[in-house]
Coordinates of C-alpha atoms and ligand atoms in Angstrom, one line a residue:
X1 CA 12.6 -74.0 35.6
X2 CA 12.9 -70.4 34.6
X3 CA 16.0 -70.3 37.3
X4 CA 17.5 -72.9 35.0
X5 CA 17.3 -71.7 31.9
X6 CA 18.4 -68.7 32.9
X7 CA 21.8 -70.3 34.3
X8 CA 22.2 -72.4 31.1
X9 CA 21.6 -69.6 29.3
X10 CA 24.1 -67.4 31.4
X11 CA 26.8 -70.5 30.9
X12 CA 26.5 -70.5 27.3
X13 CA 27.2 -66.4 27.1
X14 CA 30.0 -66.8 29.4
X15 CA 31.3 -69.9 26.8
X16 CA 31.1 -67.2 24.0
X17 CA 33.1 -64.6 25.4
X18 CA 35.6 -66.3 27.0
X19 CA 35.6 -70.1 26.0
X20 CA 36.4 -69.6 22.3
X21 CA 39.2 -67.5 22.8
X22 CA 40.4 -70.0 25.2
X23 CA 39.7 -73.3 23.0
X24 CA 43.3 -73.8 21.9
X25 CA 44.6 -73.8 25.7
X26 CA 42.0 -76.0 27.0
X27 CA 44.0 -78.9 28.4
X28 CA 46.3 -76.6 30.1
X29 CA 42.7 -75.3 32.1
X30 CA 43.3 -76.6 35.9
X31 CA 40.5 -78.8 36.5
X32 CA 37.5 -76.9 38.4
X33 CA 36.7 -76.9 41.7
X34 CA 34.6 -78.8 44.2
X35 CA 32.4 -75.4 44.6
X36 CA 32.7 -74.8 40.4
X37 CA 31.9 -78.9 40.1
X38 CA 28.8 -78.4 42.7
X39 CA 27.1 -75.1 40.7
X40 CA 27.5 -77.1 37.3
X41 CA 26.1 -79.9 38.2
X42 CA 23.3 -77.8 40.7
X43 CA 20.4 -78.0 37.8
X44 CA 20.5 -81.7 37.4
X45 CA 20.8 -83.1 40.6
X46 CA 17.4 -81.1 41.5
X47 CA 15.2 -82.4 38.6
X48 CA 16.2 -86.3 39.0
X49 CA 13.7 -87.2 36.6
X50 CA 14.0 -87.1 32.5
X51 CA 12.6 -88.6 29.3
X52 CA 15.2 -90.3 27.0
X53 CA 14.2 -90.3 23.6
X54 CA 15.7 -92.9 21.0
X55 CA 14.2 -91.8 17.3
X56 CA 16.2 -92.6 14.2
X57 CA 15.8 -94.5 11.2
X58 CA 15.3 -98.0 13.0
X59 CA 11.6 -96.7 13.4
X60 CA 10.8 -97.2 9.9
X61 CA 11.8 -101.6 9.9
X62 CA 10.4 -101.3 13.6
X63 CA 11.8 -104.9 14.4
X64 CA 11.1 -106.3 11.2
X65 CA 13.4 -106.8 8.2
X66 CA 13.1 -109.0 5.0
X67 CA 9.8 -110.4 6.5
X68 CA 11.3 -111.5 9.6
X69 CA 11.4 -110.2 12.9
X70 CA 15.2 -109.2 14.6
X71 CA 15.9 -110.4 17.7
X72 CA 17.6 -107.8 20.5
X73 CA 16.8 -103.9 21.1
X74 CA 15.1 -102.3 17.9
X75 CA 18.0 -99.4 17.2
X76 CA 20.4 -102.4 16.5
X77 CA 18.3 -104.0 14.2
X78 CA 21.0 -103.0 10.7
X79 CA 23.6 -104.6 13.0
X80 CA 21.8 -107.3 14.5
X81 CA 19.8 -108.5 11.2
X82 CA 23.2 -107.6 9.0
X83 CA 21.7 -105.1 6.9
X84 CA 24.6 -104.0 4.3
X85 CA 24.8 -99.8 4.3
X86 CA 22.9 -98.9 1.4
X87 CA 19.9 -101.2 1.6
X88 CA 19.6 -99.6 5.7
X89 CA 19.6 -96.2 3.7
X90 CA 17.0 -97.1 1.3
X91 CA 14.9 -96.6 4.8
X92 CA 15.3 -92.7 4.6
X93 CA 13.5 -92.2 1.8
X94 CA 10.5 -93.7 3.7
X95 CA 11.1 -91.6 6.9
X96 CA 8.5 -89.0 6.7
X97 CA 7.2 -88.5 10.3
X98 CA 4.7 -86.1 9.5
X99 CA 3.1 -86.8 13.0
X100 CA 6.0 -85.6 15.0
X101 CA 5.3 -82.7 17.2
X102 CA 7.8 -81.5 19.2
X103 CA 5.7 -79.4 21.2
X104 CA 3.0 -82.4 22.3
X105 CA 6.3 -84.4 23.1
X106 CA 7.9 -81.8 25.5
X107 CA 4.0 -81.6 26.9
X108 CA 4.0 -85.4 27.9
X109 CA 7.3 -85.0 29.6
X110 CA 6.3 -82.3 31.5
X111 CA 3.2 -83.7 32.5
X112 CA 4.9 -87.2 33.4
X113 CA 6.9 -84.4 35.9
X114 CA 10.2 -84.8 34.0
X115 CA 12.0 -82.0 33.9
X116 CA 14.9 -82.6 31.2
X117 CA 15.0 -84.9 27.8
X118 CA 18.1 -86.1 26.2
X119 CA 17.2 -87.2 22.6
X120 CA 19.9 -89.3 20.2
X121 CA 20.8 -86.7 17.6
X122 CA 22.8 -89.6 15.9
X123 CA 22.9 -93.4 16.7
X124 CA 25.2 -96.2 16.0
X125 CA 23.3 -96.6 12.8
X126 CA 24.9 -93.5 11.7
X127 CA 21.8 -91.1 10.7
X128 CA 22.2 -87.9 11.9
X129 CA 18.6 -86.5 12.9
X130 CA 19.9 -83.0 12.6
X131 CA 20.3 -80.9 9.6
X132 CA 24.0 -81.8 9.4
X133 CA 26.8 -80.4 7.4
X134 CA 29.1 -83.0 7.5
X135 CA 27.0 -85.8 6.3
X136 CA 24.4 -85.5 3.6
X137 CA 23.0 -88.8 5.9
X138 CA 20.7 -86.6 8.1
X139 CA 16.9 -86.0 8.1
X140 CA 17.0 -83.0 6.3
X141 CA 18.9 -84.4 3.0
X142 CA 18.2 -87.4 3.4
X143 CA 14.3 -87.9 3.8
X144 CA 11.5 -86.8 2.7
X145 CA 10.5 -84.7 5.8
X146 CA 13.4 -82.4 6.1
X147 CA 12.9 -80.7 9.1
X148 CA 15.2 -80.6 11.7
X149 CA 13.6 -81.9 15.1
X150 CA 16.2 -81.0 17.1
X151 CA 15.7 -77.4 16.3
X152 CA 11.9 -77.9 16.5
X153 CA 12.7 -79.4 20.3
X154 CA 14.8 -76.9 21.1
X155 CA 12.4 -74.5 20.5
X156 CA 9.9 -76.5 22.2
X157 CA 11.5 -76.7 25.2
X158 CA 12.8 -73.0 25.4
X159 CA 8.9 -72.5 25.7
X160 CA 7.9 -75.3 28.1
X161 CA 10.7 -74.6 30.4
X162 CA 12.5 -78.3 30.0
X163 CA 16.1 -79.0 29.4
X164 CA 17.2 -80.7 26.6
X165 CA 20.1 -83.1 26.2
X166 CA 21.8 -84.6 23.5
X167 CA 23.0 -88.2 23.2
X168 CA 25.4 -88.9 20.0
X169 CA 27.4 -92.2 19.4
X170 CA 30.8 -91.1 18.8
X171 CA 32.7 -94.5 18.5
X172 CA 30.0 -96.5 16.5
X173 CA 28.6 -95.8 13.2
X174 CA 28.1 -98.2 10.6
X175 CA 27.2 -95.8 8.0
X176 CA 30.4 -94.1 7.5
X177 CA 33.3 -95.9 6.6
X178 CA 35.8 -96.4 9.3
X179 CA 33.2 -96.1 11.8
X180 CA 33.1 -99.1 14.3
X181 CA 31.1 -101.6 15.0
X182 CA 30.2 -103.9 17.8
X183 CA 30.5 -107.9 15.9
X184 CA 33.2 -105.9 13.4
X185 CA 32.2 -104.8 9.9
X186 CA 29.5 -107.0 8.2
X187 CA 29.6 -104.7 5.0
X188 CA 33.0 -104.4 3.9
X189 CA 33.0 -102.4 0.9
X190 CA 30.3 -100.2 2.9
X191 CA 31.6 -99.9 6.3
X192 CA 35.8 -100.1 6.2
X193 CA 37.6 -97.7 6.5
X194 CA 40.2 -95.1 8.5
X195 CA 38.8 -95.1 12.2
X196 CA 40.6 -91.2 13.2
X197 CA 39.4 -90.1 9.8
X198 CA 36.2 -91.0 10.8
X199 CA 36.3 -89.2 13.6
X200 CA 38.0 -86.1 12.0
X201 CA 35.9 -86.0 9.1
X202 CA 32.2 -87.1 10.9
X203 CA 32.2 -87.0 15.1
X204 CA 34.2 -84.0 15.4
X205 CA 32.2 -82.0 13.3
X206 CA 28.7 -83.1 14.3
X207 CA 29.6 -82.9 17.7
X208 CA 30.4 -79.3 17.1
X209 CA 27.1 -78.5 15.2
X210 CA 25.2 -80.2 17.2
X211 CA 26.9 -78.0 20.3
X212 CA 26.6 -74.8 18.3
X213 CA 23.3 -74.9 15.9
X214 CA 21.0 -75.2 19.2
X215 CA 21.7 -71.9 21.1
X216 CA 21.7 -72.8 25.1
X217 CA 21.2 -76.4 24.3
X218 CA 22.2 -79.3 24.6
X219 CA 22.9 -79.0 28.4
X220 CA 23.6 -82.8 28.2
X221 CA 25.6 -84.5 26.0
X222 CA 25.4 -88.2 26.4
X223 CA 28.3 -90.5 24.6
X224 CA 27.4 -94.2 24.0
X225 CA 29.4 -97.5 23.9
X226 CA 32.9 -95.9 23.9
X227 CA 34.6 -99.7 22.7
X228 CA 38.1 -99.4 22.4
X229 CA 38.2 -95.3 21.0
X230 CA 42.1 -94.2 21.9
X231 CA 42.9 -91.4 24.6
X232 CA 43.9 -89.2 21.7
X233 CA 40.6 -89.3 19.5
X234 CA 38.0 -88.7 22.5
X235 CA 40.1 -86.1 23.7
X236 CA 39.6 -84.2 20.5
X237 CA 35.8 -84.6 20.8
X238 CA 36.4 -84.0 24.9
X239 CA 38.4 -80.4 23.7
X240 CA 35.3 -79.5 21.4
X241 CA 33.0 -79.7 24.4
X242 CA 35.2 -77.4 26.6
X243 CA 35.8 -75.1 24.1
X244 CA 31.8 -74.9 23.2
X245 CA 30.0 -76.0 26.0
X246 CA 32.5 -76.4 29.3
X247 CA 29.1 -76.0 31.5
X248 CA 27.9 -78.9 29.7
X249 CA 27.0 -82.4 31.9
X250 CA 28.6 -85.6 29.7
X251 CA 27.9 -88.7 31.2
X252 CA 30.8 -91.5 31.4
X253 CA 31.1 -93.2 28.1
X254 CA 32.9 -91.2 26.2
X255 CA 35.8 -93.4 26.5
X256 CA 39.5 -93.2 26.4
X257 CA 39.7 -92.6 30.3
X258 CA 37.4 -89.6 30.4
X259 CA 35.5 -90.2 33.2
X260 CA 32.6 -87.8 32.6
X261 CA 30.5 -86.0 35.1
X262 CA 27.6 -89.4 35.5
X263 CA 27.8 -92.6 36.1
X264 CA 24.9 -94.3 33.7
X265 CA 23.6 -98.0 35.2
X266 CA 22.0 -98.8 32.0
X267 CA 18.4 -100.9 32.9
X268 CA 19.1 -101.4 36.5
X269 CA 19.2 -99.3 39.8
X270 CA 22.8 -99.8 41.4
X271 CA 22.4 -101.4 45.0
X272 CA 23.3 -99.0 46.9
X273 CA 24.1 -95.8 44.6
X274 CA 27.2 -94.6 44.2
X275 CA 30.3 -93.8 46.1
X276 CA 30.9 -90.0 45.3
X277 CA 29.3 -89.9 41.8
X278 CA 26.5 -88.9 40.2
X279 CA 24.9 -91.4 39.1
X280 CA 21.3 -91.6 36.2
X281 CA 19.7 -95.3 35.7
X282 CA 18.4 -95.3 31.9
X283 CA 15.8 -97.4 31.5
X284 CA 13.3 -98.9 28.7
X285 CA 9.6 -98.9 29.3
X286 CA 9.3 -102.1 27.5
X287 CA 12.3 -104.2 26.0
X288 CA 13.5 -101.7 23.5
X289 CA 14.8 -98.7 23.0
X290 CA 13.9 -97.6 19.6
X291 CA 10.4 -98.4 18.6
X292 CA 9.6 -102.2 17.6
X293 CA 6.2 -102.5 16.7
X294 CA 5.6 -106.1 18.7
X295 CA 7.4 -105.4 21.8
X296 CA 4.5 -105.0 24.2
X297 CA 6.1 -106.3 27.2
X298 CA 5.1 -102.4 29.4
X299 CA 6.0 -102.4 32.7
X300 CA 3.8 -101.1 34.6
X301 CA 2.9 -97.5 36.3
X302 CA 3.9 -99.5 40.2
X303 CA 7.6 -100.4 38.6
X304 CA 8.2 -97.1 37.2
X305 CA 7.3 -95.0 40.2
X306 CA 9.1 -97.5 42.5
X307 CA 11.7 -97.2 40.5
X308 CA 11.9 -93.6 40.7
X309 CA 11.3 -94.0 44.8
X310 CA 14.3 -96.7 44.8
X311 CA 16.7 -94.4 42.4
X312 CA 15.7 -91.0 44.2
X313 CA 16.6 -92.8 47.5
X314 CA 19.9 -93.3 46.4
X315 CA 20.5 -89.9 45.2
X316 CA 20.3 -90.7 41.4
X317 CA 18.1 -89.7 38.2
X318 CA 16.0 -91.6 36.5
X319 CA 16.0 -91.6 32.3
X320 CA 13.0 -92.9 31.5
X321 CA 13.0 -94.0 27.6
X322 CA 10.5 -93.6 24.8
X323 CA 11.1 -95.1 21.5
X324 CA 8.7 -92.9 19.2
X325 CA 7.3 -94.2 16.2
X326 CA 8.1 -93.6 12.1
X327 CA 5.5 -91.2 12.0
X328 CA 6.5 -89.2 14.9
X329 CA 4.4 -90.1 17.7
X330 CA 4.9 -91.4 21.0
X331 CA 3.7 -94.9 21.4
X332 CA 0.0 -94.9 23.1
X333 CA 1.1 -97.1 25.9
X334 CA 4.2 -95.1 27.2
X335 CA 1.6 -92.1 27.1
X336 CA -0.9 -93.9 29.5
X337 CA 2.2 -94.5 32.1
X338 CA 4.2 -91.2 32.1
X339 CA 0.7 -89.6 32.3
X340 CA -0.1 -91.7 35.5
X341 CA 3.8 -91.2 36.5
X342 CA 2.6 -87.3 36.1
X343 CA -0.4 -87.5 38.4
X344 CA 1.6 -89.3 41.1
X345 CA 4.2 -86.4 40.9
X346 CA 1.9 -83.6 41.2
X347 CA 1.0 -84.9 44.7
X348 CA 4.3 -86.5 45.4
X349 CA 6.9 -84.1 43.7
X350 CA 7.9 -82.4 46.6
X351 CA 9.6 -85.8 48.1
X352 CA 11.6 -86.2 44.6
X353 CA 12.8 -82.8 43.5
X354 CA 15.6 -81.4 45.1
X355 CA 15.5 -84.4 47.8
X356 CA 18.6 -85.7 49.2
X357 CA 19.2 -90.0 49.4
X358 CA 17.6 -91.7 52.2
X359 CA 18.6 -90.7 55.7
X360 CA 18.7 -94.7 56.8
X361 CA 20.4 -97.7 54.4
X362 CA 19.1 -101.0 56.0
X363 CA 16.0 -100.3 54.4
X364 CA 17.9 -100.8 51.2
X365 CA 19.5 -104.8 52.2
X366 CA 22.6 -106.0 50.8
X367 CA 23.4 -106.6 47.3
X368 CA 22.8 -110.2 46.0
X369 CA 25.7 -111.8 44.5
X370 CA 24.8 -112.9 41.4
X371 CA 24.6 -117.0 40.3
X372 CA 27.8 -118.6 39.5
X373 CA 28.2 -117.9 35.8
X374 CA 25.8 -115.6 35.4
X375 CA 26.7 -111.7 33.9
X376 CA 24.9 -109.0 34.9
X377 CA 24.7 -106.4 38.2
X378 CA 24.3 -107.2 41.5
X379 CA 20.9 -106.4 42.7
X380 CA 19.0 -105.6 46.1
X381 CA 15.9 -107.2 46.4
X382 CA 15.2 -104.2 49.1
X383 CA 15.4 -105.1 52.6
X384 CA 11.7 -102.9 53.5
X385 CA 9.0 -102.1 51.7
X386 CA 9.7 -98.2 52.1
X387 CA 12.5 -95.9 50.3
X388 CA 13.5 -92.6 52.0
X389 CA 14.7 -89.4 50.8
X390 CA 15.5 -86.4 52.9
X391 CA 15.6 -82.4 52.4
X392 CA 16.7 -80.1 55.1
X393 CA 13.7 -80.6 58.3
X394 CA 11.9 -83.4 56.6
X395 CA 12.4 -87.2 56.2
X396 CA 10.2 -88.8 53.1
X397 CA 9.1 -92.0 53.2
X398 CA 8.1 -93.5 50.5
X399 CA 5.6 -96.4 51.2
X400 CA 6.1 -98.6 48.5
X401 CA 3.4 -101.2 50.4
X402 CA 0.7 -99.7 52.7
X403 CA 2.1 -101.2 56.0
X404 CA -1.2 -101.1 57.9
X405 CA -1.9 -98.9 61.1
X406 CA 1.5 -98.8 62.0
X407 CA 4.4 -97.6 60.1
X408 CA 7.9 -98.5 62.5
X409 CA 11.2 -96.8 61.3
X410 CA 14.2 -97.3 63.5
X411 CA 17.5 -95.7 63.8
X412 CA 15.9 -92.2 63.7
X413 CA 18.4 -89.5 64.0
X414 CA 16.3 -86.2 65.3
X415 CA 13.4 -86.2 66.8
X416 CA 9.9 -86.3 65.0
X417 CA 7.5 -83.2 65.3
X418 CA 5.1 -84.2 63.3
X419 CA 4.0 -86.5 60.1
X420 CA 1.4 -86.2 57.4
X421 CA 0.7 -88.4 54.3
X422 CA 1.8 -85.9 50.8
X423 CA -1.5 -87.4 49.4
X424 CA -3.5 -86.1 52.0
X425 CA -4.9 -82.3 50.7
X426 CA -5.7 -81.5 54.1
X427 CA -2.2 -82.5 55.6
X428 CA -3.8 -83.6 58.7
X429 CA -0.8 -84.7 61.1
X430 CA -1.0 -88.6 62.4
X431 CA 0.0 -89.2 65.9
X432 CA 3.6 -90.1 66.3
X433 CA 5.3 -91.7 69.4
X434 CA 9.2 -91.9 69.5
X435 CA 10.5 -93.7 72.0
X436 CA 14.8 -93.1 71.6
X437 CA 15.5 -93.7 68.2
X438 CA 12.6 -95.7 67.5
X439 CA 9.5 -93.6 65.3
X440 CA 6.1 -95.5 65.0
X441 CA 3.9 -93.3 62.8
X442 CA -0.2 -94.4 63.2
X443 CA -1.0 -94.5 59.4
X444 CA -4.9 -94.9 58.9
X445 CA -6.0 -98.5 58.0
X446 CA -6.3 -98.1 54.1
X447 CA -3.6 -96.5 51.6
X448 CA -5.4 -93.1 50.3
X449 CA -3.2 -93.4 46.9
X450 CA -3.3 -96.5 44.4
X451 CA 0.7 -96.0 43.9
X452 CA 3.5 -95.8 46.7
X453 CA 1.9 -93.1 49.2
X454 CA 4.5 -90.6 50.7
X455 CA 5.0 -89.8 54.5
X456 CA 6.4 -86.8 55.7
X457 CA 7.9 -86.8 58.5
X458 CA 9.2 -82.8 60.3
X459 CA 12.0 -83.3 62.7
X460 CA 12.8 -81.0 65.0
X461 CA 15.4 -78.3 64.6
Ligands
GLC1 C1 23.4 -99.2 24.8 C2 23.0 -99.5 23.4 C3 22.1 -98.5 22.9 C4 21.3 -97.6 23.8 C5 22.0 -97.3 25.0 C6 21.2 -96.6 26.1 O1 24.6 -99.2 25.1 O2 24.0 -99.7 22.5 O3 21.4 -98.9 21.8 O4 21.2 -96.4 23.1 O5 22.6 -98.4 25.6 O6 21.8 -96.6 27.3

């Protein structure tokens, strides 16, 4: 992690000597490199694993407004349950997350073996959870708390060697008038307004504090639901990035036809990855994003390290979500998993970090068309009970079912020196018989590990 830091760190003292003087020319910059391309993404295809964190006002209501529960993800609930602009605001002066501690935060991520967090500095409802200049709506004018946890994470993670990311909604906000909104406007006199005023006068400059008041970070910077934002107003937001940040990794919804550096299958793993982009699955633990104080449906510690096995083997991150609370503190039963995720890392890390996608594909099966009528994303049931990833010598398989005494991989390409299972302390190598390009690996009978165990399997040079 130190590695890391040190070339974000190097980036962003690179940005200030040369970038700055360069912002005004910035379109005419030829685009980089495959080689340039390959370095700035190098940090973030290693870690594949990170904690997304959504925290905004929507903790204080937590699902529930006027006495009656809101129906959809909790961060929608001023949209959702119609909530006109200054009755949503009267929630700030409740917010007073006295609990939050940025440091026990960056601590469960880094136990759960995540390596980078991207938190929403500003959502669609419009609060800006930064000390913020160009709205007086922020957590340090605003509430009674007035701290600044971004600056509190950033520290925070500075110490505990993560990464930290920032995701801001650029297109929606239904605080500031002219500011869209997914349904239209429900509070006129609120929430009308000049569109490219609202980006001149709010997006532009939060984007460019929230790139500038957090030294090295954000190393991320994650758009959201781009709707029908014109060519000419994302590029403005687009030129503040490469004149502040160039090295900076911005996923794909930052609209207007900027394509981004990640692809970002929201609450699903893509069949089969993706053709020649990067690719990060977000993903609730339960059914929301930001907290909701009823929504108890957890999946469990099997699906989320599956998930990781299935995403990893198709060469793609995993942003795992957390939807902390109004007083600051990660909800109890996301603790429990990411602390069992964390377990299961320490022994199995080594297959996820820095692994390449699986070696094979049938393993995978074929994407299920979905039923006539019905929206959504193809999905692979998985052909095998196994998921593979691959590093330079070594074939992982990830044994998402123990198979028994035998474990039978075909289409091997290389020949098999020897195979251990990553939960075994002792390593002790199993027999292996290859016979062509057939591999049978004699596993013993029972799985040593409660969650998928990991095979390693050396090939020869
Ligand atoms: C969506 C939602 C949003 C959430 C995001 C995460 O597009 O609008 O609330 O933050 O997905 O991927």
């Amino acid at each position: 992690m130190k590695q890391w830091n040190a070339v974000l760190v190097g980036a962003c003292l690179g940005v200030l000597a040369s970038g700055l003087a360069r912002a005004a020319d910035v379109a005419a910059q030829p685009e980089e490199t495959k080689e340039q391309r390959d370095a700035r993404m190098g940090w973030w295809r290693e870690v594949k694993f990170g904690m997304f964190i959504h925290w905004g006002l929507y903790a204080v209501p937590a699902g529930t407004y006027d006495g009656k529960q809101v129906a959809g993800i909790g961060e929608w609930i001023m949209n959702r349950g119609k909530i006109p602009v200054a009755r949503y605001a009267e929630y700030a002066k409740e917010f007073n997350p006295t609990k939050f501690n940025a440091e026990e935060w960056v601590k469960i991520s880094k136990a759960a073996g995540m390596k980078y967090i991207v938190i929403t500095s500003k959502h669609h409802d419009g609060f800006a959870m930064f000390h913020s200049k160009a709205s007086t709506y922020n957590i340090c004018d605003a509430t009674p708390f007035k701290r600044d946890p971004l600056a509190e994470l950033a520290a925070a993670c500075r110490k505990e060697g993560m990464i930290l990311g920032f995701y801001y909604s650029q297109n929606q906000d239904w605080h500031h008038p002219g500011g869209d909104a997914s349904g239209g406007h429900w509070d006129k006199a609120g929430q009308d307004g000049d569109f490219t005023k609202y980006i001149d006068d709010i997006a532009v400059p939060q984007v460019k504090e929230i790139l500038s008041n957090y030294g090295e970070f954000p190393a991320v910077l994650w758009w959201d639901t781009p709707g029908k934002i014109s060519t000419e107003n994302a590029a403005k937001l687009n030129a503040v990035v490469k004149a502040l940040k160039p090295k900076i990794i911005m996923n794909n919804r930052l609209g207007g036809g900027f394509k981004g550096d990640t692809e970002t299958p929201e609450q699903y793993i893509p069949a089969g990855g993706f053709k020649d982009r990067d690719f990060e699955t977000c993903m609730t633990m339960n059914d929301t994003w930001g907290f909701k104080s009823y929504d108890d449906k957890w999946k469990s510690t099997e699906t989320l390290i599956n998930n990781l096995c299935d995403i990893a083997s198709k060469g793609g991150n995993y942003l795992l979500n957390v939807g902390p609370t109004a007083e600051g503190l990660i909800p109890a039963p996301s603790v429990e998993r990411l602390a069992q995720v964390g377990e299961w890392m320490k022994v199995n890390g080594e297959a996820i970090y820095g692994s390449h996608p699986s070696a094979f594909g049938y393993e995978l099966g074929k994407a299920q068309p979905l039923p006539k009528g019905k929206k959504g994303h193809p999905k692979t049931v998985g052909a095998l009970d196994w998921r593979c990833t691959s590093k330079a010598g070594k074939l992982y398989f990830f044994l998402l079912k123990w198979p028994g005494e035998k474990f039978s991989v075909k289409e091997m390409k290389g020949k098999a020196l020897k195979a251990y299972l990553l939960a075994d302390p002792a390593r002790k190598p199993l027999a292996v018989a290859q016979e062509g390009d057939v591999l049978n690996v004699t596993l013993p009978p029972a799985a040593p590990g409660q969650f998928a165990n990991v095979l390693c399997v050396e090939l020869a040079p």
